[in-house]
Amino acid sequence: MSWSSENRTRRHPARAFTANDIVAPAFFGLILLGAWFATTAGGRIPAFILPTPTAVFRAAGELFATPNFWPYLGNTLVSALAGTLLGLLFSVPLAFAIHHFHWLNAAVQPFLGASQAIPAVALAPLLLIWLPASWLAIVVLCAIMVFFPILVSTTVGLRHLPVEVLEAAKLDGANTWQLLRHMELPLVLPSLMGGIRNGITLSITGAVVGEIVIGGHGMGTLITLQSHNVDTAGMFVSLFTICTLATAIYLGVYQLERRSKSINTV
């Protein structure tokens, strides 16, 4: 239909990726690395409190060469991605339902806000009691962490859809399903991707927290073992690895978000 492609709203094009997007973070990282070297120089701070960058680099080489390390990282990633998908299955339909049914919006809004006050550390043991397997409890914890950011972002995106475009589609004979498929979903996609971008990093946090509290075979378990062994340098490596993984996924989803904005730009 003509309204599915011709009546989309004009949006600001996504900002082009520049060399400054690489140079600026790299420069700031070098400043932090230099400050770290200066702070730990001369052994003024015990290594078990703050190891030197050299000790962390050495620990990274040893840890990355260990065959058991990569399955730990893979298990955490799988749990985070599974939790993100599960959170999507519930948050996106609920966001559309809240947008279309005002009584539902009024009914669930107070409970959604209250749900965010529950700490993940406190929720993890309950999930372990309620669910039949520890891995399922971790996945559900990740889904809960992802649920709210995606729901809020999608709901806000739906509220800001151009009314005149939707009305024009209705005049062209579009029914509710056609509006949803050809207008609302494509136009809200950038907002949805923004929610996924923020949510998936929280999902990785949820996986690590769940593994620390519940157990398992992920990065949270490895960090717990390193903590018991007072392996501070190893803990730094594990944390940096988790941060690097989260950053890579964040930037990957950001690129998809930029492409979705470009598609909606007329």
Short mmCIF file of C-alpha atoms in Angstrom, two decimals, residues 5-265:
data_model
loop_
_atom_site.label_atom_id
_atom_site.label_comp_id
_atom_site.label_asym_id
_atom_site.label_seq_id
_atom_site.Cartn_x
_atom_site.Cartn_y
_atom_site.Cartn_z
CA SER A 5 6.14 3.67 2.49
CA GLU A 6 5.19 7.14 1.30
CA ASN A 7 3.55 8.59 4.39
CA ARG A 8 6.33 7.96 6.87
CA THR A 9 7.45 10.95 8.86
CA ARG A 10 10.58 12.86 8.07
CA ARG A 11 13.24 12.37 10.72
CA HIS A 12 16.68 13.73 11.36
CA PRO A 13 19.26 11.48 9.71
CA ALA A 14 21.56 9.54 12.01
CA ARG A 15 24.90 11.20 12.66
CA ALA A 16 27.68 9.75 10.53
CA PHE A 17 30.40 7.73 12.24
CA THR A 18 33.64 9.75 12.36
CA ALA A 19 37.24 9.17 13.38
CA ASN A 20 36.56 11.25 16.50
CA ASP A 21 34.31 8.44 17.74
CA ILE A 22 37.45 6.28 17.97
CA VAL A 23 40.11 8.84 18.81
CA ALA A 24 38.26 10.50 21.72
CA PRO A 25 37.55 7.27 23.69
CA ALA A 26 41.07 5.97 22.96
CA PHE A 27 42.62 9.21 24.23
CA PHE A 28 40.48 9.14 27.38
CA GLY A 29 41.43 5.49 27.92
CA LEU A 30 45.12 6.36 27.70
CA ILE A 31 44.62 9.08 30.31
CA LEU A 32 42.97 6.57 32.65
CA LEU A 33 45.74 4.04 31.99
CA GLY A 34 48.40 6.66 32.75
CA ALA A 35 46.64 7.60 35.99
CA TRP A 36 46.50 3.92 36.91
CA PHE A 37 50.25 3.51 36.28
CA ALA A 38 51.01 6.61 38.33
CA THR A 39 48.81 5.50 41.24
CA THR A 40 50.36 2.04 41.53
CA ALA A 41 53.96 3.05 40.80
CA GLY A 42 56.49 2.25 43.50
CA GLY A 43 54.30 -0.31 45.25
CA ARG A 44 52.62 2.29 47.47
CA ILE A 45 49.33 0.40 47.21
CA PRO A 46 49.28 -3.33 48.00
CA ALA A 47 48.67 -5.51 44.94
CA PHE A 48 45.70 -7.27 46.53
CA ILE A 49 43.94 -3.88 46.77
CA LEU A 50 44.91 -2.39 43.41
CA PRO A 51 47.21 -4.38 41.10
CA THR A 52 49.46 -2.66 38.61
CA PRO A 53 48.48 -2.58 34.93
CA THR A 54 51.45 -4.84 34.21
CA ALA A 55 50.15 -7.44 36.66
CA VAL A 56 46.69 -7.27 35.10
CA PHE A 57 48.11 -7.64 31.57
CA ARG A 58 50.11 -10.64 32.75
CA ALA A 59 47.04 -12.15 34.39
CA ALA A 60 45.06 -11.55 31.20
CA GLY A 61 47.59 -13.48 29.14
CA GLU A 62 47.44 -16.40 31.56
CA LEU A 63 43.66 -16.36 31.88
CA PHE A 64 42.99 -16.07 28.15
CA ALA A 65 45.30 -19.04 27.54
CA THR A 66 43.26 -21.17 29.96
CA PRO A 67 40.79 -23.37 28.03
CA ASN A 68 38.16 -23.10 30.77
CA PHE A 69 37.94 -19.30 30.56
CA TRP A 70 36.08 -19.04 27.26
CA PRO A 71 33.24 -21.42 28.24
CA TYR A 72 32.68 -19.22 31.31
CA LEU A 73 32.35 -16.17 29.06
CA GLY A 74 30.19 -18.05 26.57
CA ASN A 75 27.78 -19.24 29.24
CA THR A 76 27.29 -15.70 30.53
CA LEU A 77 26.71 -14.42 27.01
CA VAL A 78 24.17 -17.15 26.25
CA SER A 79 22.27 -16.41 29.47
CA ALA A 80 22.24 -12.67 28.72
CA LEU A 81 21.04 -13.14 25.13
CA ALA A 82 18.39 -15.67 26.16
CA GLY A 83 17.18 -13.29 28.86
CA THR A 84 17.06 -10.43 26.36
CA LEU A 85 14.93 -12.47 23.95
CA LEU A 86 12.62 -13.51 26.78
CA GLY A 87 12.31 -9.92 27.92
CA LEU A 88 11.49 -8.84 24.36
CA LEU A 89 8.72 -11.43 24.08
CA PHE A 90 6.93 -9.88 27.04
CA SER A 91 7.89 -6.18 26.96
CA VAL A 92 7.15 -5.35 23.31
CA PRO A 93 3.59 -6.77 23.19
CA LEU A 94 2.86 -5.14 26.55
CA ALA A 95 4.15 -1.79 25.26
CA PHE A 96 1.79 -1.93 22.28
CA ALA A 97 -1.08 -3.02 24.53
CA ILE A 98 -0.42 -0.14 26.93
CA HIS A 99 -0.34 2.26 23.99
CA HIS A 100 -3.68 1.09 22.58
CA PHE A 101 -5.58 0.41 25.82
CA HIS A 102 -5.50 3.35 28.22
CA TRP A 103 -7.16 1.37 31.01
CA LEU A 104 -4.28 -1.12 30.88
CA ASN A 105 -1.79 1.72 31.05
CA ALA A 106 -3.49 3.09 34.17
CA ALA A 107 -3.63 -0.38 35.73
CA VAL A 108 0.00 -1.47 35.30
CA GLN A 109 1.98 1.77 35.55
CA PRO A 110 2.23 1.85 39.39
CA PHE A 111 3.29 -1.79 39.52
CA LEU A 112 5.92 -1.36 36.80
CA GLY A 113 7.54 1.45 38.73
CA ALA A 114 7.49 -0.52 41.97
CA SER A 115 9.04 -3.56 40.29
CA GLN A 116 12.21 -1.60 39.56
CA ALA A 117 12.84 -1.08 43.29
CA ILE A 118 13.50 -4.81 43.82
CA PRO A 119 17.28 -5.47 43.85
CA ALA A 120 18.49 -8.21 41.53
CA VAL A 121 20.58 -9.68 44.35
CA ALA A 122 17.45 -10.11 46.48
CA LEU A 123 15.39 -11.49 43.60
CA ALA A 124 17.88 -14.15 42.48
CA PRO A 125 17.41 -16.52 45.48
CA LEU A 126 13.63 -16.35 45.09
CA LEU A 127 13.88 -17.27 41.41
CA LEU A 128 16.06 -20.23 42.36
CA ILE A 129 13.32 -21.41 44.74
CA TRP A 130 10.49 -20.85 42.27
CA LEU A 131 12.10 -22.27 39.13
CA PRO A 132 13.25 -25.86 38.53
CA ALA A 133 16.78 -25.12 37.27
CA SER A 134 19.50 -22.62 38.18
CA TRP A 135 20.19 -21.73 34.54
CA LEU A 136 16.51 -20.89 34.05
CA ALA A 137 16.56 -18.69 37.14
CA ILE A 138 19.51 -16.75 35.71
CA VAL A 139 17.80 -16.33 32.32
CA VAL A 140 14.61 -15.07 33.96
CA LEU A 141 16.65 -12.65 36.09
CA CYS A 142 18.24 -11.31 32.89
CA ALA A 143 14.79 -10.98 31.31
CA ILE A 144 13.55 -8.96 34.29
CA MET A 145 16.57 -6.65 34.00
CA VAL A 146 15.86 -6.13 30.28
CA PHE A 147 12.08 -5.87 30.53
CA PHE A 148 11.68 -2.35 31.91
CA PRO A 149 14.14 -0.43 29.65
CA ILE A 150 12.64 -1.99 26.51
CA LEU A 151 9.07 -1.42 27.71
CA VAL A 152 9.65 2.23 28.59
CA SER A 153 11.60 3.02 25.42
CA THR A 154 9.02 1.36 23.17
CA THR A 155 6.09 2.99 24.96
CA VAL A 156 7.66 6.45 24.69
CA GLY A 157 8.39 5.84 21.00
CA LEU A 158 4.77 4.86 20.36
CA ARG A 159 3.50 7.96 22.14
CA HIS A 160 5.57 10.17 19.85
CA LEU A 161 4.41 8.63 16.58
CA PRO A 162 3.08 11.31 14.18
CA VAL A 163 -0.70 11.30 14.55
CA GLU A 164 -1.23 12.85 11.13
CA VAL A 165 0.59 10.00 9.42
CA LEU A 166 -1.48 7.37 11.24
CA GLU A 167 -4.69 9.23 10.45
CA ALA A 168 -3.72 9.41 6.79
CA ALA A 169 -3.16 5.65 6.79
CA LYS A 170 -6.60 5.11 8.30
CA LEU A 171 -8.15 7.27 5.61
CA ASP A 172 -6.43 5.08 3.04
CA GLY A 173 -8.28 2.11 4.50
CA ALA A 174 -5.65 0.62 6.83
CA ASN A 175 -7.04 -1.57 9.57
CA THR A 176 -5.53 -2.06 13.03
CA TRP A 177 -3.25 -4.93 12.00
CA GLN A 178 -2.02 -3.07 8.90
CA LEU A 179 -1.30 0.02 10.98
CA LEU A 180 0.66 -2.07 13.44
CA ARG A 181 2.66 -3.93 10.80
CA HIS A 182 3.31 -1.21 8.25
CA MET A 183 3.33 1.98 10.32
CA GLU A 184 3.70 1.64 14.07
CA LEU A 185 6.30 -1.11 14.18
CA PRO A 186 8.65 0.39 11.53
CA LEU A 187 8.36 3.88 13.00
CA VAL A 188 8.92 2.76 16.59
CA LEU A 189 11.86 0.51 15.64
CA PRO A 190 14.57 3.09 16.52
CA SER A 191 13.07 3.54 19.99
CA LEU A 192 12.81 -0.22 20.40
CA MET A 193 16.45 -0.67 19.37
CA GLY A 194 17.43 2.01 21.87
CA GLY A 195 15.68 0.05 24.61
CA ILE A 196 17.44 -3.15 23.53
CA ARG A 197 20.78 -1.30 23.48
CA ASN A 198 20.37 -0.24 27.09
CA GLY A 199 18.66 -3.40 28.21
CA ILE A 200 21.15 -5.93 26.89
CA THR A 201 23.98 -4.41 28.92
CA LEU A 202 21.78 -4.76 32.01
CA SER A 203 21.11 -8.33 30.94
CA ILE A 204 24.83 -9.10 31.11
CA THR A 205 24.89 -7.55 34.58
CA GLY A 206 21.93 -9.70 35.54
CA ALA A 207 23.68 -12.84 34.30
CA VAL A 208 26.82 -12.09 36.32
CA VAL A 209 24.82 -11.22 39.45
CA GLY A 210 22.76 -14.38 39.04
CA GLU A 211 25.87 -16.52 38.68
CA ILE A 212 27.41 -14.95 41.78
CA VAL A 213 24.29 -15.52 43.89
CA ILE A 214 22.87 -18.69 42.35
CA GLY A 215 25.98 -20.36 40.96
CA GLY A 216 26.58 -21.87 37.56
CA HIS A 217 29.39 -21.87 35.05
CA GLY A 218 29.66 -18.24 33.96
CA MET A 219 31.76 -15.16 34.61
CA GLY A 220 30.01 -14.54 37.92
CA THR A 221 31.20 -17.92 39.17
CA LEU A 222 34.72 -17.22 37.95
CA ILE A 223 34.77 -13.86 39.75
CA THR A 224 33.59 -15.58 42.93
CA LEU A 225 36.43 -18.10 42.69
CA GLN A 226 38.96 -15.33 42.05
CA SER A 227 37.63 -13.39 45.04
CA HIS A 228 38.03 -16.41 47.32
CA ASN A 229 41.61 -16.81 46.09
CA VAL A 230 42.31 -13.06 46.54
CA ASP A 231 43.21 -12.95 42.84
CA THR A 232 42.61 -9.23 42.40
CA ALA A 233 44.42 -9.07 39.06
CA GLY A 234 42.30 -11.94 37.76
CA MET A 235 39.15 -10.15 38.93
CA PHE A 236 40.24 -7.06 37.01
CA VAL A 237 40.67 -9.17 33.88
CA SER A 238 37.25 -10.75 34.29
CA LEU A 239 35.59 -7.38 34.86
CA PHE A 240 37.37 -5.79 31.89
CA THR A 241 36.33 -8.73 29.73
CA ILE A 242 32.70 -8.34 30.76
CA CYS A 243 32.85 -4.59 30.10
CA THR A 244 34.44 -5.16 26.69
CA LEU A 245 31.76 -7.69 25.78
CA ALA A 246 28.99 -5.33 26.88
CA THR A 247 30.56 -2.43 24.97
CA ALA A 248 30.87 -4.49 21.78
CA ILE A 249 27.22 -5.55 21.96
CA TYR A 250 26.14 -2.01 22.83
CA LEU A 251 27.93 -0.57 19.81
CA GLY A 252 26.62 -3.34 17.55
CA VAL A 253 23.02 -2.65 18.55
CA TYR A 254 23.71 1.09 18.19
CA GLN A 255 24.72 0.54 14.57
CA LEU A 256 21.49 -1.37 13.97
CA GLU A 257 19.60 1.48 15.61
CA ARG A 258 21.25 4.01 13.28
CA ARG A 259 20.31 1.88 10.27
CA SER A 260 16.71 1.69 11.43
CA LYS A 261 16.65 5.49 11.71
CA SER A 262 18.06 5.76 8.21
CA ILE A 263 15.35 3.45 6.87
CA ASN A 264 12.65 5.66 8.42
CA THR A 265 14.20 8.82 7.02
#
